[in-house]
């Protein structure tokens, strides 16, 4: 019998909590061991149960600021092997950068609309539990195809940008090759080229993909002011 991943869900809205819980348990590979309504309770439960992964909203009581992100960082400091998926209704690079400021391993940033697609949410939880990383493809797409890019990013070809966008979805080289109707060896060449252009040739391979996406996100963040949400 395969051991199921153990997850804790945090969101201050009951319907969202239930939506996430149902999505995660859809195929029987994940067990939701607790659902909570605020960041403080999340940390208490995590310290007590030490799950494989946490799925949390960004904004929760008491201030509805970035409690979820700050809780994620504190959880990772105490329990480095716990994966964290942060759900947000905001397609905002600043939040993604804030979440990943201490490193990308075991962290994911997804839009809340993914709750309606159990496979995407389950894949994200599985990915972070294994130490991987993921950024919502819509967050990446809105930036990859708009705005000013740095000289390094401007050097990417259209095909390299396509590969970069699919990387951010957590796709393997084989999956990217299938999506773009190319050979896997071609994808490896495009990936190697874009890593080199972004100065990431010496990074550990497991993190270069997300590091490449972060390079673009950081560039866009500095290129234009990000207005506060209202």
mmCIF file of C-alpha atoms in Angstrom:
data_model
loop_
_atom_site.group_PDB
_atom_site.id
_atom_site.type_symbol
_atom_site.label_atom_id
_atom_site.label_comp_id
_atom_site.label_asym_id
_atom_site.label_seq_id
_atom_site.Cartn_x
_atom_site.Cartn_y
_atom_site.Cartn_z
ATOM 1 C CA UNK A 1 0.000 0.000 0.000
ATOM 2 C CA UNK A 2 1.404 3.383 -1.036
ATOM 3 C CA UNK A 3 1.881 5.874 1.792
ATOM 4 C CA UNK A 4 -0.187 8.996 1.255
ATOM 5 C CA UNK A 5 1.303 12.465 1.650
ATOM 6 C CA UNK A 6 0.057 14.285 4.750
ATOM 7 C CA UNK A 7 -1.009 17.908 4.263
ATOM 8 C CA UNK A 8 -2.397 20.803 6.327
ATOM 9 C CA UNK A 9 -4.648 23.434 4.730
ATOM 10 C CA UNK A 10 -4.962 27.036 5.968
ATOM 11 C CA UNK A 11 -7.464 29.652 4.784
ATOM 12 C CA UNK A 12 -9.808 31.940 6.705
ATOM 13 C CA UNK A 13 -12.729 31.245 4.342
ATOM 14 C CA UNK A 14 -14.597 28.005 5.026
ATOM 15 C CA UNK A 15 -15.639 27.399 1.420
ATOM 16 C CA UNK A 16 -12.071 27.859 0.164
ATOM 17 C CA UNK A 17 -10.738 25.497 2.849
ATOM 18 C CA UNK A 18 -13.259 22.881 1.825
ATOM 19 C CA UNK A 19 -12.512 23.405 -1.849
ATOM 20 C CA UNK A 20 -8.810 22.895 -1.286
ATOM 21 C CA UNK A 21 -9.401 19.867 0.936
ATOM 22 C CA UNK A 22 -11.632 18.196 -1.628
ATOM 23 C CA UNK A 23 -9.234 18.951 -4.477
ATOM 24 C CA UNK A 24 -6.253 17.528 -2.607
ATOM 25 C CA UNK A 25 -8.045 14.318 -1.644
ATOM 26 C CA UNK A 26 -9.563 13.745 -5.092
ATOM 27 C CA UNK A 27 -7.295 10.898 -6.152
ATOM 28 C CA UNK A 28 -6.447 9.384 -2.771
ATOM 29 C CA UNK A 29 -2.723 10.197 -2.849
ATOM 30 C CA UNK A 30 -2.926 12.993 -0.255
ATOM 31 C CA UNK A 31 -4.429 12.944 3.219
ATOM 32 C CA UNK A 32 -5.499 16.302 4.645
ATOM 33 C CA UNK A 33 -4.831 15.868 8.357
ATOM 34 C CA UNK A 34 -6.038 19.331 9.436
ATOM 35 C CA UNK A 35 -7.740 22.480 8.128
ATOM 36 C CA UNK A 36 -7.243 25.764 9.980
ATOM 37 C CA UNK A 37 -8.381 29.363 9.683
ATOM 38 C CA UNK A 38 -5.370 31.500 10.582
ATOM 39 C CA UNK A 39 -1.579 31.535 10.460
ATOM 40 C CA UNK A 40 -1.031 31.089 14.182
ATOM 41 C CA UNK A 41 -3.139 27.947 14.289
ATOM 42 C CA UNK A 42 -1.371 26.731 11.150
ATOM 43 C CA UNK A 43 2.014 26.941 12.829
ATOM 44 C CA UNK A 44 0.757 25.212 15.972
ATOM 45 C CA UNK A 45 -0.684 22.320 13.976
ATOM 46 C CA UNK A 46 2.424 22.012 11.821
ATOM 47 C CA UNK A 47 4.705 21.918 14.861
ATOM 48 C CA UNK A 48 2.536 19.216 16.400
ATOM 49 C CA UNK A 49 1.836 17.035 13.352
ATOM 50 C CA UNK A 50 4.876 17.746 11.089
ATOM 51 C CA UNK A 51 3.075 17.078 7.781
ATOM 52 C CA UNK A 52 4.726 16.561 4.411
ATOM 53 C CA UNK A 53 3.252 19.748 2.994
ATOM 54 C CA UNK A 54 1.246 22.874 3.799
ATOM 55 C CA UNK A 55 -1.227 24.657 1.541
ATOM 56 C CA UNK A 56 -1.927 28.190 2.762
ATOM 57 C CA UNK A 57 -3.587 31.408 1.702
ATOM 58 C CA UNK A 58 -1.499 34.595 1.682
ATOM 59 C CA UNK A 59 -3.903 36.882 3.517
ATOM 60 C CA UNK A 60 -5.303 35.699 6.839
ATOM 61 C CA UNK A 61 -6.244 37.157 10.222
ATOM 62 C CA UNK A 62 -5.437 39.261 12.110
ATOM 63 C CA UNK A 63 -4.253 41.888 9.597
ATOM 64 C CA UNK A 64 -5.007 40.158 6.290
ATOM 65 C CA UNK A 65 -1.549 41.161 5.081
ATOM 66 C CA UNK A 66 1.005 38.510 4.153
ATOM 67 C CA UNK A 67 0.520 36.228 7.165
ATOM 68 C CA UNK A 68 0.582 33.123 4.989
ATOM 69 C CA UNK A 69 3.945 33.963 3.452
ATOM 70 C CA UNK A 70 5.508 34.886 6.789
ATOM 71 C CA UNK A 71 4.138 31.682 8.343
ATOM 72 C CA UNK A 72 5.616 29.735 5.426
ATOM 73 C CA UNK A 73 9.082 31.152 6.141
ATOM 74 C CA UNK A 74 8.846 30.392 9.861
ATOM 75 C CA UNK A 75 7.641 26.860 9.155
ATOM 76 C CA UNK A 76 10.544 26.254 6.784
ATOM 77 C CA UNK A 77 13.034 27.527 9.360
ATOM 78 C CA UNK A 78 11.775 25.021 11.931
ATOM 79 C CA UNK A 79 10.917 22.206 9.500
ATOM 80 C CA UNK A 80 13.076 22.512 6.357
ATOM 81 C CA UNK A 81 11.668 19.354 4.760
ATOM 82 C CA UNK A 82 8.030 20.490 4.779
ATOM 83 C CA UNK A 83 6.865 21.662 1.366
ATOM 84 C CA UNK A 84 4.752 24.819 1.124
ATOM 85 C CA UNK A 85 2.195 25.792 -1.505
ATOM 86 C CA UNK A 86 0.932 29.372 -1.187
ATOM 87 C CA UNK A 87 -2.398 30.111 -2.865
ATOM 88 C CA UNK A 88 -3.232 33.640 -3.940
ATOM 89 C CA UNK A 89 -5.936 35.434 -5.861
ATOM 90 C CA UNK A 90 -3.316 37.968 -6.950
ATOM 91 C CA UNK A 91 -1.332 37.548 -10.159
ATOM 92 C CA UNK A 92 1.494 39.576 -8.629
ATOM 93 C CA UNK A 93 5.226 39.010 -9.015
ATOM 94 C CA UNK A 94 5.948 40.798 -5.740
ATOM 95 C CA UNK A 95 4.200 38.090 -3.725
ATOM 96 C CA UNK A 96 6.045 35.334 -5.565
ATOM 97 C CA UNK A 97 9.369 37.063 -4.970
ATOM 98 C CA UNK A 98 8.534 37.520 -1.280
ATOM 99 C CA UNK A 99 7.702 33.825 -0.893
ATOM 100 C CA UNK A 100 10.873 32.697 -2.653
ATOM 101 C CA UNK A 101 13.259 35.256 -1.125
ATOM 102 C CA UNK A 102 14.967 32.608 0.999
ATOM 103 C CA UNK A 103 15.229 29.973 -1.718
ATOM 104 C CA UNK A 104 13.069 28.061 -4.142
ATOM 105 C CA UNK A 105 13.343 24.446 -2.976
ATOM 106 C CA UNK A 106 10.097 23.057 -1.607
ATOM 107 C CA UNK A 107 8.073 26.207 -2.385
ATOM 108 C CA UNK A 108 5.234 26.891 -4.829
ATOM 109 C CA UNK A 109 3.085 29.937 -5.659
ATOM 110 C CA UNK A 110 -0.265 29.192 -7.307
ATOM 111 C CA UNK A 111 -3.354 31.216 -8.092
ATOM 112 C CA UNK A 112 -6.521 30.214 -6.219
ATOM 113 C CA UNK A 113 -8.280 29.387 -9.443
ATOM 114 C CA UNK A 114 -6.222 26.169 -9.467
ATOM 115 C CA UNK A 115 -8.496 24.847 -6.725
ATOM 116 C CA UNK A 116 -10.885 23.921 -9.522
ATOM 117 C CA UNK A 117 -8.230 21.701 -11.113
ATOM 118 C CA UNK A 118 -7.352 18.981 -8.586
ATOM 119 C CA UNK A 119 -4.561 17.568 -10.746
ATOM 120 C CA UNK A 120 -2.683 20.876 -10.768
ATOM 121 C CA UNK A 121 -3.010 21.341 -7.021
ATOM 122 C CA UNK A 122 -2.054 17.742 -6.269
ATOM 123 C CA UNK A 123 0.954 18.016 -8.575
ATOM 124 C CA UNK A 124 2.106 21.182 -6.804
ATOM 125 C CA UNK A 125 1.840 19.584 -3.356
ATOM 126 C CA UNK A 126 3.674 16.479 -4.554
ATOM 127 C CA UNK A 127 6.369 18.638 -6.139
ATOM 128 C CA UNK A 128 7.098 20.708 -3.017
ATOM 129 C CA UNK A 129 6.975 17.641 -0.768
ATOM 130 C CA UNK A 130 9.780 16.224 -2.904
ATOM 131 C CA UNK A 131 11.779 19.456 -2.633
ATOM 132 C CA UNK A 132 10.821 20.893 -6.004
ATOM 133 C CA UNK A 133 9.452 24.336 -6.888
ATOM 134 C CA UNK A 134 6.633 25.769 -8.966
ATOM 135 C CA UNK A 135 5.335 29.180 -9.996
ATOM 136 C CA UNK A 136 1.836 29.558 -11.419
ATOM 137 C CA UNK A 137 2.014 29.620 -15.220
ATOM 138 C CA UNK A 138 -0.355 32.605 -15.394
ATOM 139 C CA UNK A 139 1.984 34.656 -13.187
ATOM 140 C CA UNK A 140 4.837 33.810 -15.518
ATOM 141 C CA UNK A 141 2.855 34.271 -18.729
ATOM 142 C CA UNK A 142 1.646 37.741 -17.763
ATOM 143 C CA UNK A 143 5.249 38.813 -17.337
ATOM 144 C CA UNK A 144 7.036 36.848 -20.027
ATOM 145 C CA UNK A 145 4.859 38.397 -22.732
ATOM 146 C CA UNK A 146 4.727 41.976 -21.442
ATOM 147 C CA UNK A 147 6.880 44.795 -20.173
ATOM 148 C CA UNK A 148 10.539 45.708 -20.395
ATOM 149 C CA UNK A 149 13.193 43.022 -20.044
ATOM 150 C CA UNK A 150 16.809 43.292 -18.978
ATOM 151 C CA UNK A 151 19.583 42.886 -21.525
ATOM 152 C CA UNK A 152 20.011 39.246 -20.497
ATOM 153 C CA UNK A 153 16.320 38.458 -20.850
ATOM 154 C CA UNK A 154 16.034 40.425 -24.058
ATOM 155 C CA UNK A 155 18.631 38.070 -25.495
ATOM 156 C CA UNK A 156 16.279 35.099 -25.178
ATOM 157 C CA UNK A 157 14.699 33.887 -28.383
ATOM 158 C CA UNK A 158 10.944 33.418 -28.665
ATOM 159 C CA UNK A 159 11.420 29.657 -28.415
ATOM 160 C CA UNK A 160 13.583 30.009 -25.308
ATOM 161 C CA UNK A 161 10.837 32.121 -23.742
ATOM 162 C CA UNK A 162 8.303 29.404 -24.581
ATOM 163 C CA UNK A 163 10.513 26.844 -22.860
ATOM 164 C CA UNK A 164 10.954 29.147 -19.876
ATOM 165 C CA UNK A 165 7.205 29.575 -19.467
ATOM 166 C CA UNK A 166 6.630 25.812 -19.497
ATOM 167 C CA UNK A 167 9.476 25.286 -17.046
ATOM 168 C CA UNK A 168 7.621 27.512 -14.594
ATOM 169 C CA UNK A 169 4.684 25.129 -14.752
ATOM 170 C CA UNK A 170 6.897 22.391 -13.383
ATOM 171 C CA UNK A 171 7.007 20.562 -16.731
ATOM 172 C CA UNK A 172 9.775 18.055 -17.369
ATOM 173 C CA UNK A 173 11.878 18.280 -20.518
ATOM 174 C CA UNK A 174 9.858 15.410 -21.960
ATOM 175 C CA UNK A 175 6.565 17.199 -21.266
ATOM 176 C CA UNK A 176 7.880 20.461 -22.727
ATOM 177 C CA UNK A 177 9.020 18.607 -25.827
ATOM 178 C CA UNK A 178 5.563 17.111 -26.259
ATOM 179 C CA UNK A 179 3.862 20.497 -25.798
ATOM 180 C CA UNK A 180 6.118 22.260 -28.312
ATOM 181 C CA UNK A 181 6.284 19.308 -30.739
ATOM 182 C CA UNK A 182 10.070 19.120 -30.487
ATOM 183 C CA UNK A 183 12.557 16.450 -29.485
ATOM 184 C CA UNK A 184 13.674 16.190 -25.879
ATOM 185 C CA UNK A 185 17.264 16.813 -26.965
ATOM 186 C CA UNK A 186 16.153 20.095 -28.555
ATOM 187 C CA UNK A 187 14.533 21.171 -25.292
ATOM 188 C CA UNK A 188 17.740 20.361 -23.438
ATOM 189 C CA UNK A 189 19.648 22.605 -25.842
ATOM 190 C CA UNK A 190 17.166 25.473 -25.461
ATOM 191 C CA UNK A 191 17.282 25.115 -21.688
ATOM 192 C CA UNK A 192 21.064 25.105 -21.623
ATOM 193 C CA UNK A 193 21.142 28.184 -23.848
ATOM 194 C CA UNK A 194 18.694 30.217 -21.774
ATOM 195 C CA UNK A 195 20.463 29.233 -18.539
ATOM 196 C CA UNK A 196 23.706 30.460 -20.048
ATOM 197 C CA UNK A 197 22.173 33.752 -21.241
ATOM 198 C CA UNK A 198 20.748 34.363 -17.762
ATOM 199 C CA UNK A 199 24.063 33.620 -16.086
ATOM 200 C CA UNK A 200 22.761 30.464 -14.408
ATOM 201 C CA UNK A 201 25.138 27.935 -15.915
ATOM 202 C CA UNK A 202 26.823 27.267 -12.578
ATOM 203 C CA UNK A 203 23.652 26.912 -10.515
ATOM 204 C CA UNK A 204 22.609 23.523 -9.219
ATOM 205 C CA UNK A 205 20.538 21.913 -11.975
ATOM 206 C CA UNK A 206 17.540 21.229 -9.759
ATOM 207 C CA UNK A 207 17.073 24.946 -9.076
ATOM 208 C CA UNK A 208 18.092 26.523 -12.379
ATOM 209 C CA UNK A 209 14.621 26.345 -13.853
ATOM 210 C CA UNK A 210 12.963 28.360 -11.116
ATOM 211 C CA UNK A 211 15.989 30.643 -10.847
ATOM 212 C CA UNK A 212 15.516 31.507 -14.524
ATOM 213 C CA UNK A 213 11.878 32.411 -13.938
ATOM 214 C CA UNK A 214 12.805 34.429 -10.869
ATOM 215 C CA UNK A 215 15.309 36.396 -12.922
ATOM 216 C CA UNK A 216 12.459 37.544 -15.120
ATOM 217 C CA UNK A 217 10.140 38.242 -12.207
ATOM 218 C CA UNK A 218 12.806 40.319 -10.458
ATOM 219 C CA UNK A 219 13.470 42.282 -13.616
ATOM 220 C CA UNK A 220 9.802 43.097 -14.078
ATOM 221 C CA UNK A 221 9.451 44.083 -10.439
ATOM 222 C CA UNK A 222 12.261 46.619 -10.763
ATOM 223 C CA UNK A 223 11.121 47.807 -14.181
ATOM 224 C CA UNK A 224 7.763 49.067 -13.010
ATOM 225 C CA UNK A 225 6.234 49.932 -9.626
ATOM 226 C CA UNK A 226 3.800 47.355 -8.314
ATOM 227 C CA UNK A 227 0.721 49.093 -7.009
ATOM 228 C CA UNK A 228 -0.733 47.891 -3.716
ATOM 229 C CA UNK A 229 -3.894 45.800 -3.862
ATOM 230 C CA UNK A 230 -7.105 47.489 -2.919
#
